[in-house]
XYZ file of C-alpha atoms in Angstrom:
370
model
C 119.667 164.211 -57.800
C 118.992 167.674 -56.381
C 119.980 168.262 -52.759
C 120.011 170.765 -49.963
C 123.469 171.971 -49.010
C 125.272 169.881 -46.455
C 124.175 166.350 -47.380
C 127.250 164.176 -46.698
C 128.306 161.094 -48.641
C 128.502 159.066 -45.405
C 126.270 159.123 -42.347
C 125.743 157.763 -38.856
C 123.497 154.707 -38.708
C 122.745 151.642 -36.601
C 123.034 148.513 -38.710
C 121.436 145.116 -38.038
C 123.843 142.401 -39.201
C 121.538 139.371 -38.869
C 118.838 137.713 -36.779
C 119.713 137.479 -33.110
C 120.147 139.481 -29.938
C 120.980 143.076 -29.143
C 124.586 142.317 -30.062
C 123.534 142.203 -33.739
C 123.089 145.986 -33.708
C 126.199 147.974 -34.690
C 126.603 151.735 -34.683
C 128.506 153.051 -37.720
C 129.766 156.493 -38.642
C 130.609 155.596 -42.235
C 127.378 154.167 -43.619
C 126.811 155.366 -47.218
C 124.150 158.056 -47.440
C 121.354 156.630 -49.625
C 120.743 158.148 -53.048
C 117.075 158.806 -53.896
C 116.063 156.915 -57.014
C 113.446 157.952 -59.561
C 110.263 158.959 -57.764
C 111.988 159.045 -54.357
C 113.025 161.686 -51.840
C 115.891 161.700 -49.346
C 114.703 162.547 -45.832
C 117.000 163.969 -43.177
C 115.764 162.033 -40.133
C 114.673 164.263 -37.271
C 113.548 161.314 -35.162
C 112.570 157.663 -35.602
C 110.213 155.762 -33.323
C 110.732 152.225 -32.000
C 108.130 149.549 -32.641
C 107.658 145.851 -31.907
C 108.304 145.069 -35.561
C 111.923 146.233 -35.127
C 112.494 143.677 -32.400
C 110.516 140.943 -34.165
C 112.614 141.353 -37.305
C 115.856 141.417 -35.348
C 115.076 138.259 -33.377
C 113.710 136.421 -36.417
C 110.278 136.066 -34.822
C 108.625 136.021 -38.249
C 110.933 133.258 -39.529
C 110.111 129.635 -38.745
C 113.687 128.642 -39.689
C 115.286 130.713 -36.917
C 115.782 128.874 -33.637
C 113.234 129.856 -30.999
C 116.035 130.662 -28.530
C 116.576 134.018 -30.228
C 112.992 135.026 -29.351
C 113.234 134.256 -25.645
C 113.965 137.916 -24.864
C 110.390 138.625 -26.009
C 108.992 136.193 -23.449
C 107.386 134.201 -26.286
C 107.490 130.446 -26.711
C 104.731 129.652 -29.210
C 105.774 129.909 -32.871
C 103.777 130.362 -36.053
C 105.236 127.612 -38.239
C 103.969 129.292 -41.395
C 105.685 132.624 -40.748
C 108.353 133.933 -43.091
C 111.340 136.093 -42.233
C 109.006 139.031 -42.585
C 105.217 139.094 -42.799
C 105.678 139.514 -46.548
C 107.202 135.996 -46.756
C 110.346 137.563 -48.199
C 113.893 137.384 -46.898
C 115.224 140.339 -44.948
C 118.616 141.244 -46.408
C 121.530 142.072 -44.148
C 123.054 144.405 -43.260
C 119.807 146.302 -42.734
C 119.048 149.699 -41.222
C 115.800 149.314 -39.279
C 113.313 151.947 -38.148
C 109.819 152.453 -39.586
C 108.537 155.621 -37.894
C 110.299 158.606 -39.446
C 109.743 162.326 -39.079
C 112.129 164.754 -40.725
C 112.802 167.075 -43.642
C 113.283 166.449 -47.362
C 116.969 166.977 -48.156
C 117.113 165.776 -51.769
C 114.904 164.484 -54.563
C 115.394 161.883 -57.267
C 114.377 162.090 -60.905
C 110.725 162.910 -61.665
C 110.224 164.577 -58.258
C 109.561 168.320 -57.993
C 112.646 170.049 -56.483
C 110.198 172.267 -54.586
C 109.845 169.339 -52.184
C 113.310 170.069 -50.788
C 112.956 171.582 -47.323
C 109.454 170.243 -46.660
C 108.763 168.837 -43.197
C 107.393 165.322 -43.594
C 105.971 162.331 -41.751
C 106.761 159.080 -43.563
C 104.245 156.330 -44.314
C 106.350 153.168 -43.772
C 104.286 150.967 -46.128
C 105.614 150.902 -49.705
C 102.769 149.745 -51.924
C 102.097 148.571 -55.457
C 98.676 150.014 -56.391
C 98.334 147.472 -59.207
C 97.780 144.750 -56.606
C 94.544 144.059 -54.670
C 93.889 146.516 -51.843
C 94.820 144.193 -48.963
C 97.886 142.847 -50.790
C 99.536 146.068 -51.962
C 102.329 146.117 -49.374
C 105.551 145.135 -51.146
C 108.184 146.627 -48.821
C 108.206 147.937 -45.277
C 110.578 150.585 -44.032
C 113.262 149.024 -41.866
C 112.452 145.500 -43.016
C 112.582 144.943 -46.779
C 114.262 148.324 -47.306
C 116.491 150.495 -45.113
C 114.735 152.627 -42.543
C 115.215 155.533 -40.208
C 117.720 154.469 -37.548
C 120.158 156.686 -39.421
C 120.722 160.320 -40.322
C 119.097 159.916 -43.761
C 116.589 157.575 -45.417
C 115.320 157.364 -49.015
C 111.588 156.731 -49.495
C 109.085 157.014 -52.341
C 107.936 160.610 -52.663
C 104.306 159.531 -52.246
C 105.180 158.128 -48.799
C 106.595 161.434 -47.500
C 103.529 163.352 -46.301
C 103.939 167.080 -45.761
C 102.901 167.916 -42.221
C 102.280 171.239 -40.478
C 102.365 170.815 -36.725
C 103.833 172.495 -33.645
C 104.920 169.065 -32.381
C 108.616 168.205 -32.271
C 110.093 165.573 -34.596
C 110.407 163.240 -31.606
C 106.699 163.658 -30.875
C 105.732 163.163 -34.531
C 107.821 159.979 -34.688
C 105.538 158.365 -32.110
C 102.709 158.190 -34.674
C 103.755 156.096 -37.726
C 103.484 152.334 -37.524
C 101.425 152.394 -34.311
C 98.724 154.928 -35.132
C 98.192 154.001 -38.777
C 97.933 150.354 -37.705
C 95.444 151.293 -34.986
C 93.414 153.462 -37.375
C 93.251 150.596 -39.880
C 92.113 148.215 -37.114
C 89.240 150.491 -36.145
C 88.286 151.277 -39.735
C 88.123 147.598 -40.662
C 86.072 146.819 -37.540
C 83.853 149.844 -38.295
C 83.866 151.081 -34.703
C 80.982 153.502 -34.248
C 79.860 156.223 -31.888
C 78.522 154.926 -28.580
C 79.980 151.439 -29.015
C 82.205 149.744 -26.446
C 85.676 148.582 -27.443
C 88.001 146.369 -25.414
C 91.702 147.032 -26.059
C 94.411 144.605 -24.951
C 98.007 145.730 -24.531
C 96.480 149.143 -23.919
C 99.651 150.711 -22.512
C 101.814 150.059 -25.576
C 102.241 152.125 -28.714
C 99.344 150.609 -30.662
C 97.251 150.360 -27.491
C 97.477 154.043 -26.604
C 96.830 154.876 -30.261
C 93.696 152.721 -30.205
C 92.461 154.493 -27.071
C 92.777 157.939 -28.619
C 91.378 156.947 -32.002
C 88.437 155.155 -30.363
C 87.619 158.344 -28.459
C 87.787 160.310 -31.715
C 84.996 158.002 -32.928
C 82.959 158.572 -29.771
C 83.360 155.027 -28.435
C 83.791 153.909 -24.830
C 87.029 152.095 -23.965
C 87.768 149.113 -21.756
C 91.562 149.005 -21.373
C 93.372 145.782 -20.456
C 96.961 146.261 -19.222
C 99.248 145.616 -16.274
C 97.981 146.967 -12.956
C 100.950 149.361 -12.753
C 99.608 151.170 -15.841
C 96.150 151.889 -14.379
C 96.730 155.517 -13.329
C 98.403 156.582 -16.563
C 95.709 154.995 -18.722
C 92.937 156.547 -16.641
C 94.671 159.893 -17.163
C 94.439 159.182 -20.887
C 90.677 158.955 -20.463
C 89.852 155.248 -20.603
C 86.334 154.568 -19.378
C 87.100 151.225 -17.717
C 90.298 149.440 -16.683
C 90.875 145.708 -16.223
C 94.159 144.300 -14.954
C 95.765 141.955 -17.471
C 96.400 139.283 -14.835
C 92.879 139.343 -13.383
C 91.931 135.902 -12.094
C 88.920 135.798 -14.420
C 89.205 138.319 -17.245
C 85.760 137.571 -18.649
C 84.109 138.044 -15.265
C 86.054 141.245 -14.613
C 84.962 142.779 -17.925
C 81.333 141.728 -17.524
C 81.228 143.197 -14.003
C 81.961 146.584 -15.575
C 79.881 146.610 -18.759
C 77.542 143.630 -18.625
C 77.467 140.194 -20.202
C 78.558 140.025 -23.853
C 78.406 143.822 -24.109
C 81.609 144.451 -26.052
C 81.073 145.555 -29.662
C 84.720 145.438 -30.788
C 87.879 143.812 -29.439
C 91.168 145.318 -30.632
C 93.880 142.847 -29.689
C 97.665 143.100 -29.911
C 98.395 140.442 -27.271
C 96.873 137.109 -28.324
C 98.220 134.208 -26.267
C 96.132 133.208 -23.268
C 93.914 136.302 -23.538
C 92.480 135.241 -26.895
C 89.831 132.831 -25.600
C 88.403 135.040 -22.829
C 88.131 138.143 -24.991
C 86.083 136.288 -27.605
C 83.663 135.374 -24.810
C 82.924 139.013 -23.946
C 81.995 140.012 -27.514
C 78.322 140.484 -28.234
C 76.588 138.571 -30.971
C 77.662 140.144 -34.246
C 80.728 141.637 -32.566
C 84.019 142.282 -34.327
C 87.544 141.141 -33.435
C 90.544 142.913 -34.955
C 94.215 142.129 -34.341
C 97.615 143.413 -35.395
C 99.960 141.638 -33.009
C 100.642 138.736 -30.697
C 103.104 139.901 -28.048
C 101.600 137.365 -25.631
C 102.197 134.492 -28.058
C 101.140 133.803 -31.658
C 99.776 130.281 -31.170
C 96.528 130.011 -29.233
C 93.377 127.912 -28.845
C 89.996 129.018 -30.138
C 86.494 127.787 -29.362
C 84.910 127.847 -32.820
C 81.471 127.992 -31.213
C 82.197 131.616 -30.272
C 82.903 132.465 -33.904
C 80.054 130.434 -35.382
C 77.136 130.880 -33.013
C 77.790 134.536 -32.223
C 78.249 135.438 -35.914
C 81.531 137.206 -35.176
C 83.679 139.050 -37.690
C 87.473 138.774 -37.478
C 90.115 140.992 -39.105
C 93.877 140.582 -39.319
C 95.723 143.855 -39.913
C 99.172 144.176 -41.437
C 98.791 146.659 -44.275
C 97.164 150.031 -43.507
C 96.098 151.729 -46.711
C 97.499 154.991 -48.019
C 94.152 156.640 -47.241
C 94.467 155.488 -43.637
C 97.840 157.203 -43.259
C 96.489 160.377 -44.862
C 93.632 160.398 -42.305
C 96.217 160.043 -39.543
C 98.179 163.059 -40.794
C 94.964 165.122 -40.893
C 94.120 164.135 -37.296
C 97.610 165.123 -36.126
C 97.439 168.463 -37.919
C 94.013 169.045 -36.398
C 95.368 168.504 -32.879
C 93.054 165.538 -32.318
C 95.806 163.185 -31.111
C 98.280 163.420 -28.248
C 101.822 162.096 -28.809
C 102.680 159.481 -26.180
C 106.421 160.089 -25.998
C 107.934 158.023 -23.196
C 111.614 158.831 -23.791
C 114.115 159.959 -26.421
C 117.502 158.329 -27.004
C 120.504 159.223 -29.108
C 120.919 157.099 -32.220
C 123.925 155.293 -30.768
C 121.758 154.361 -27.757
C 119.335 152.312 -29.875
C 120.304 149.022 -28.215
C 119.630 150.495 -24.771
C 116.288 151.832 -26.004
C 115.269 148.374 -27.236
C 116.308 146.805 -23.926
C 114.189 149.335 -22.051
C 111.262 148.752 -24.397
C 111.401 144.997 -23.724
C 110.842 145.590 -20.016
C 107.245 146.580 -20.876
C 107.238 149.102 -18.033
C 106.386 152.086 -20.222
C 103.238 153.723 -21.551
C 103.595 155.033 -25.080
C 106.654 155.186 -27.332
C 110.445 155.416 -27.368
C 112.220 157.310 -30.149
C 115.806 157.814 -31.271
C 117.024 161.213 -32.421
C 120.021 161.354 -34.763
């Protein structure tokens, strides 16, 4: 292993000891600094963003064997009985360092990696893939889930996942992009959102939601944002074309009053739950539905007549491709995207950051800065 000077043998990290509440997160000052293996680099973490997947993994939301009481803090009661302990159907090992959205600097390299990489500023693609597998099944590990992530001073990742980035943005700002924006970009790519089309985005004030808004505008689409009424002003400042309050008495009627009956070309949904039925109603014939989350509840009812007789297309998104992440990096470097940084916390304040995130009062992203 070749390293920059000053890489310690132990580091500060927040460790998840098992499924459960906030009390399962422990701050340590003696966690072993990871050693980059063949084909890997060691990244000194400048900042790491928080995402729903961190909380879902901690509470055991993906695992049908974990009692539903540990997910009550999410405000969810429906369970997907076929879910595994991660979306990869593999067990999450404990203790685990979480954190998928890493920006930082290469501090060391493993065997078969060019030492010239040391010192490079990087943005990390959290999806570790096996290119020998089919395109939509290449994800084999996810940073902070099946392998240790960035809620620490250092993290080891495959060299191919550490994308060199040149940007005037701070590490905290860069850490708002991974996980949310690559997921959003994959959602829009799969749904083939085009110029002049109208997209309805649920959960529009969250990390993926604000990413979807910006990326939809990059494509020249018009945006109908669905979020809590308290988020209206901030989303309008972000440039949404139409706003609908999440708790509108009749969501379908509210949307149609703005854009017309069955005028929505694409729905990008991260909420699910009770919103699922109404948002299928507003899609035009031949419309596309794409989803990457279910913060409103994973189990919902569906009128199959909407799918069948409107010839809808539906896409579930878990695994953005490597090309998708590369496009994201290019958009950031080109200044096409605005980082939605809500607040920064110290690493040891991770539990407080998660508690604040669960209040759903924010627009954008929280990050921790080691």
